[in-house]
Amino acid sequence: MLIHEYIVAVDWGTSHLRAFLCKVNKDTPLTLVDKANSLGVNKVIHSFEQTLFDCISPWLSQYGKVPIFMIGQIGSSLGWKETDYLPCPTKLGGIAVKGVNFTCAGHDITIIPGLSCRLSNDNYDVMRGEELQTLGWLQQDTQRFKGTHLVCLPGTHTKWVLIKEGKVELFKTAMTGELFDLLTNHSILIKKCDSTFDQPAFKKGADFTLKSELGSFTHGLFSVRSKQLFGELTNSQASSYLSGLLIGSDVRAAMNAEEWNLPELGEVSIIGAKHLSQQFSQVLEIHGIKTNMCKVTDMTLLGFNAVYQQILALPSQQN
């Protein structure tokens, strides 16, 4: 691949398309020039091609035929071109080699593969998109290629990623964000009203699941309704309490996971949106676990930079 002055990097998940126009630098990582958003894979009305090019057309008009790199559900069976799941344990240093490459409207497009793992309970787990943010996290500090680390990527499907000596050893998914959306919008628990985040209500919800007996999660969910009925929660506090219940349950599972010893590790790096990362950080710190919060856009761009450099390093016949 020729060295270009600009590239387009696209994080195309189930709910959102996030595109980044980046300037390629000789000796430093990509520089973010502009951002754009559009519909997620599950919400595309027309074709993936039209959705993408409608989103980034102003950039293409100005900069011409630039290479496009994509991650996320766009590479799933629901997306544009399906890519493989690379089995763990795996190093991320050669992930670009396994991508799907094609040309569309004169643009070279690469979709990066996801990861899969099989846990000790014989369940499979998969990710698409978070592998690139994890790669960016590793690239940010080369000391992270040594030792054992746990990375949390909160979101619709929260990922807990175990890294050993620079390899993704395994990971576990929790449907924290999707459950919050479903229970907020399609259950009797939350009455539609204007609500802002309520810290005391959030902590009350987190405390409930952190301190309750195993198996009481579904009972705890109903407490969102019962506490409103008896005046212990207002309607506007209910969503914050529910968020605390769900994140508390997620963190409790991480604390008790047999795949790692979180108290022994002592620290979790969190890659996610600021507010959500802060919520996970608060609950982890209740257990005395230190947290290192990383900006998701920074990790994404560092990951795309690493992928671009991997592709540039390929022999010309593979580009």
mmCIF file of N, CA, C and O in Angstrom, residues 233-276:
data_model
loop_
_atom_site.group_PDB
_atom_site.id
_atom_site.type_symbol
_atom_site.label_atom_id
_atom_site.label_comp_id
_atom_site.label_asym_id
_atom_site.label_seq_id
_atom_site.Cartn_x
_atom_site.Cartn_y
_atom_site.Cartn_z
ATOM 1 N N LEU A 233 -37.602 5.616 46.136
ATOM 2 C CA LEU A 233 -37.003 6.169 44.921
ATOM 3 C C LEU A 233 -38.051 7.022 44.223
ATOM 4 O O LEU A 233 -39.228 6.649 44.178
ATOM 5 N N THR A 234 -37.628 8.146 43.674
ATOM 6 C CA THR A 234 -38.526 8.905 42.810
ATOM 7 C C THR A 234 -38.424 8.336 41.394
ATOM 8 O O THR A 234 -37.482 7.599 41.069
ATOM 9 N N ASN A 235 -39.391 8.681 40.568
ATOM 10 C CA ASN A 235 -39.347 8.215 39.181
ATOM 11 C C ASN A 235 -38.064 8.657 38.486
ATOM 12 O O ASN A 235 -37.475 7.910 37.700
ATOM 13 N N SER A 236 -37.628 9.865 38.782
ATOM 14 C CA SER A 236 -36.433 10.387 38.115
ATOM 15 C C SER A 236 -35.148 9.724 38.616
ATOM 16 O O SER A 236 -34.121 9.752 37.931
ATOM 17 N N GLN A 237 -35.181 9.113 39.808
ATOM 18 C CA GLN A 237 -33.998 8.433 40.348
ATOM 19 C C GLN A 237 -33.896 6.981 39.887
ATOM 20 O O GLN A 237 -32.833 6.357 40.007
ATOM 21 N N ALA A 238 -34.986 6.442 39.364
ATOM 22 C CA ALA A 238 -35.059 5.002 39.102
ATOM 23 C C ALA A 238 -34.017 4.529 38.095
ATOM 24 O O ALA A 238 -33.413 3.458 38.267
ATOM 25 N N SER A 239 -33.781 5.304 37.043
ATOM 26 C CA SER A 239 -32.827 4.854 36.029
ATOM 27 C C SER A 239 -31.403 4.825 36.582
ATOM 28 O O SER A 239 -30.604 3.947 36.235
ATOM 29 N N SER A 240 -31.067 5.772 37.460
ATOM 30 C CA SER A 240 -29.733 5.773 38.079
ATOM 31 C C SER A 240 -29.573 4.571 39.007
ATOM 32 O O SER A 240 -28.508 3.939 39.059
ATOM 33 N N TYR A 241 -30.633 4.254 39.743
ATOM 34 C CA TYR A 241 -30.608 3.079 40.617
ATOM 35 C C TYR A 241 -30.438 1.802 39.792
ATOM 36 O O TYR A 241 -29.632 0.927 40.136
ATOM 37 N N LEU A 242 -31.180 1.705 38.682
ATOM 38 C CA LEU A 242 -31.061 0.541 37.799
ATOM 39 C C LEU A 242 -29.647 0.436 37.239
ATOM 40 O O LEU A 242 -29.069 -0.660 37.183
ATOM 41 N N SER A 243 -29.073 1.551 36.835
ATOM 42 C CA SER A 243 -27.699 1.545 36.336
ATOM 43 C C SER A 243 -26.743 1.009 37.397
ATOM 44 O O SER A 243 -25.849 0.201 37.107
ATOM 45 N N GLY A 244 -26.933 1.431 38.640
ATOM 46 C CA GLY A 244 -26.100 0.932 39.729
ATOM 47 C C GLY A 244 -26.253 -0.559 39.941
ATOM 48 O O GLY A 244 -25.270 -1.277 40.165
ATOM 49 N N LEU A 245 -27.501 -1.057 39.872
ATOM 50 C CA LEU A 245 -27.739 -2.495 39.995
ATOM 51 C C LEU A 245 -26.955 -3.280 38.940
ATOM 52 O O LEU A 245 -26.294 -4.277 39.239
ATOM 53 N N LEU A 246 -27.052 -2.829 37.700
ATOM 54 C CA LEU A 246 -26.442 -3.561 36.593
ATOM 55 C C LEU A 246 -24.920 -3.486 36.639
ATOM 56 O O LEU A 246 -24.229 -4.501 36.478
ATOM 57 N N ILE A 247 -24.384 -2.300 36.861
ATOM 58 C CA ILE A 247 -22.926 -2.165 36.914
ATOM 59 C C ILE A 247 -22.378 -2.859 38.157
ATOM 60 O O ILE A 247 -21.316 -3.497 38.114
ATOM 61 N N GLY A 248 -23.108 -2.780 39.258
ATOM 62 C CA GLY A 248 -22.693 -3.506 40.454
ATOM 63 C C GLY A 248 -22.625 -5.004 40.207
ATOM 64 O O GLY A 248 -21.691 -5.686 40.646
ATOM 65 N N SER A 249 -23.610 -5.535 39.484
ATOM 66 C CA SER A 249 -23.616 -6.963 39.157
ATOM 67 C C SER A 249 -22.441 -7.326 38.257
ATOM 68 O O SER A 249 -21.782 -8.361 38.442
ATOM 69 N N ASP A 250 -22.170 -6.463 37.287
ATOM 70 C CA ASP A 250 -21.061 -6.690 36.357
ATOM 71 C C ASP A 250 -19.729 -6.713 37.108
ATOM 72 O O ASP A 250 -18.894 -7.616 36.928
ATOM 73 N N VAL A 251 -19.520 -5.726 37.973
ATOM 74 C CA VAL A 251 -18.270 -5.649 38.737
ATOM 75 C C VAL A 251 -18.154 -6.814 39.709
ATOM 76 O O VAL A 251 -17.077 -7.393 39.884
ATOM 77 N N ARG A 252 -19.262 -7.188 40.323
ATOM 78 C CA ARG A 252 -19.222 -8.322 41.251
ATOM 79 C C ARG A 252 -18.779 -9.594 40.528
ATOM 80 O O ARG A 252 -17.986 -10.382 41.054
ATOM 81 N N ALA A 253 -19.300 -9.799 39.309
ATOM 82 C CA ALA A 253 -18.891 -10.969 38.528
ATOM 83 C C ALA A 253 -17.399 -10.918 38.215
ATOM 84 O O ALA A 253 -16.708 -11.942 38.260
ATOM 85 N N ALA A 254 -16.894 -9.724 37.907
ATOM 86 C CA ALA A 254 -15.459 -9.586 37.628
ATOM 87 C C ALA A 254 -14.626 -9.863 38.878
ATOM 88 O O ALA A 254 -13.543 -10.450 38.804
ATOM 89 N N MET A 255 -15.139 -9.442 40.031
ATOM 90 C CA MET A 255 -14.421 -9.686 41.281
ATOM 91 C C MET A 255 -14.339 -11.175 41.600
ATOM 92 O O MET A 255 -13.373 -11.638 42.217
ATOM 93 N N ASN A 256 -15.351 -11.931 41.183
ATOM 94 C CA ASN A 256 -15.419 -13.357 41.511
ATOM 95 C C ASN A 256 -15.010 -14.267 40.352
ATOM 96 O O ASN A 256 -15.135 -15.488 40.459
ATOM 97 N N ALA A 257 -14.544 -13.689 39.255
ATOM 98 C CA ALA A 257 -14.194 -14.491 38.079
ATOM 99 C C ALA A 257 -13.051 -15.449 38.395
ATOM 100 O O ALA A 257 -12.071 -15.070 39.045
ATOM 101 N N GLU A 258 -13.179 -16.671 37.917
ATOM 102 C CA GLU A 258 -12.124 -17.659 38.155
ATOM 103 C C GLU A 258 -10.957 -17.493 37.185
ATOM 104 O O GLU A 258 -9.878 -18.050 37.406
ATOM 105 N N GLU A 259 -11.167 -16.708 36.117
ATOM 106 C CA GLU A 259 -10.123 -16.559 35.101
ATOM 107 C C GLU A 259 -9.012 -15.604 35.520
ATOM 108 O O GLU A 259 -7.936 -15.591 34.923
ATOM 109 N N TRP A 260 -9.270 -14.757 36.519
ATOM 110 C CA TRP A 260 -8.256 -13.829 37.009
ATOM 111 C C TRP A 260 -8.514 -13.544 38.485
ATOM 112 O O TRP A 260 -9.590 -13.835 39.006
ATOM 113 N N ASN A 261 -7.519 -12.987 39.140
ATOM 114 C CA ASN A 261 -7.646 -12.607 40.549
ATOM 115 C C ASN A 261 -7.569 -11.085 40.619
ATOM 116 O O ASN A 261 -6.484 -10.506 40.649
ATOM 117 N N LEU A 262 -8.734 -10.447 40.609
ATOM 118 C CA LEU A 262 -8.771 -8.990 40.527
ATOM 119 C C LEU A 262 -8.142 -8.311 41.745
ATOM 120 O O LEU A 262 -7.373 -7.354 41.588
ATOM 121 N N PRO A 263 -8.417 -8.768 42.971
ATOM 122 C CA PRO A 263 -7.737 -8.132 44.113
ATOM 123 C C PRO A 263 -6.214 -8.220 44.009
ATOM 124 O O PRO A 263 -5.502 -7.301 44.411
ATOM 125 N N GLU A 264 -5.720 -9.319 43.441
ATOM 126 C CA GLU A 264 -4.275 -9.474 43.286
ATOM 127 C C GLU A 264 -3.738 -8.535 42.208
ATOM 128 O O GLU A 264 -2.660 -7.943 42.361
ATOM 129 N N LEU A 265 -4.480 -8.382 41.114
ATOM 130 C CA LEU A 265 -4.063 -7.456 40.061
ATOM 131 C C LEU A 265 -4.081 -6.019 40.577
ATOM 132 O O LEU A 265 -3.191 -5.231 40.284
ATOM 133 N N GLY A 266 -5.139 -5.678 41.301
ATOM 134 C CA GLY A 266 -5.191 -4.390 41.987
ATOM 135 C C GLY A 266 -5.572 -3.194 41.149
ATOM 136 O O GLY A 266 -5.798 -2.109 41.685
ATOM 137 N N GLU A 267 -5.628 -3.352 39.815
ATOM 138 C CA GLU A 267 -5.943 -2.207 38.964
ATOM 139 C C GLU A 267 -6.651 -2.672 37.702
ATOM 140 O O GLU A 267 -6.355 -3.744 37.168
ATOM 141 N N VAL A 268 -7.576 -1.865 37.237
ATOM 142 C CA VAL A 268 -8.278 -2.114 35.981
ATOM 143 C C VAL A 268 -8.172 -0.865 35.120
ATOM 144 O O VAL A 268 -8.413 0.249 35.599
ATOM 145 N N SER A 269 -7.804 -1.037 33.860
ATOM 146 C CA SER A 269 -7.859 0.068 32.903
ATOM 147 C C SER A 269 -9.238 0.065 32.258
ATOM 148 O O SER A 269 -9.744 -0.992 31.865
ATOM 149 N N ILE A 270 -9.849 1.231 32.158
ATOM 150 C CA ILE A 270 -11.198 1.354 31.617
ATOM 151 C C ILE A 270 -11.143 2.198 30.348
ATOM 152 O O ILE A 270 -10.633 3.317 30.358
ATOM 153 N N ILE A 271 -11.678 1.641 29.262
ATOM 154 C CA ILE A 271 -11.729 2.347 27.980
ATOM 155 C C ILE A 271 -13.195 2.512 27.608
ATOM 156 O O ILE A 271 -13.872 1.540 27.266
ATOM 157 N N GLY A 272 -13.695 3.723 27.680
ATOM 158 C CA GLY A 272 -15.104 3.926 27.368
ATOM 159 C C GLY A 272 -15.487 5.390 27.425
ATOM 160 O O GLY A 272 -14.648 6.268 27.660
ATOM 161 N N ALA A 273 -16.770 5.651 27.194
ATOM 162 C CA ALA A 273 -17.288 7.009 27.318
ATOM 163 C C ALA A 273 -17.066 7.502 28.748
ATOM 164 O O ALA A 273 -17.125 6.729 29.707
ATOM 165 N N LYS A 274 -16.825 8.800 28.894
ATOM 166 C CA LYS A 274 -16.395 9.358 30.178
ATOM 167 C C LYS A 274 -17.356 9.031 31.315
ATOM 168 O O LYS A 274 -16.940 8.530 32.372
ATOM 169 N N HIS A 275 -18.644 9.308 31.132
ATOM 170 C CA HIS A 275 -19.598 9.136 32.228
ATOM 171 C C HIS A 275 -19.716 7.666 32.623
ATOM 172 O O HIS A 275 -19.700 7.325 33.814
ATOM 173 N N LEU A 276 -19.804 6.786 31.632
ATOM 174 C CA LEU A 276 -19.929 5.360 31.920
ATOM 175 C C LEU A 276 -18.658 4.826 32.571
ATOM 176 O O LEU A 276 -18.717 4.020 33.510
#
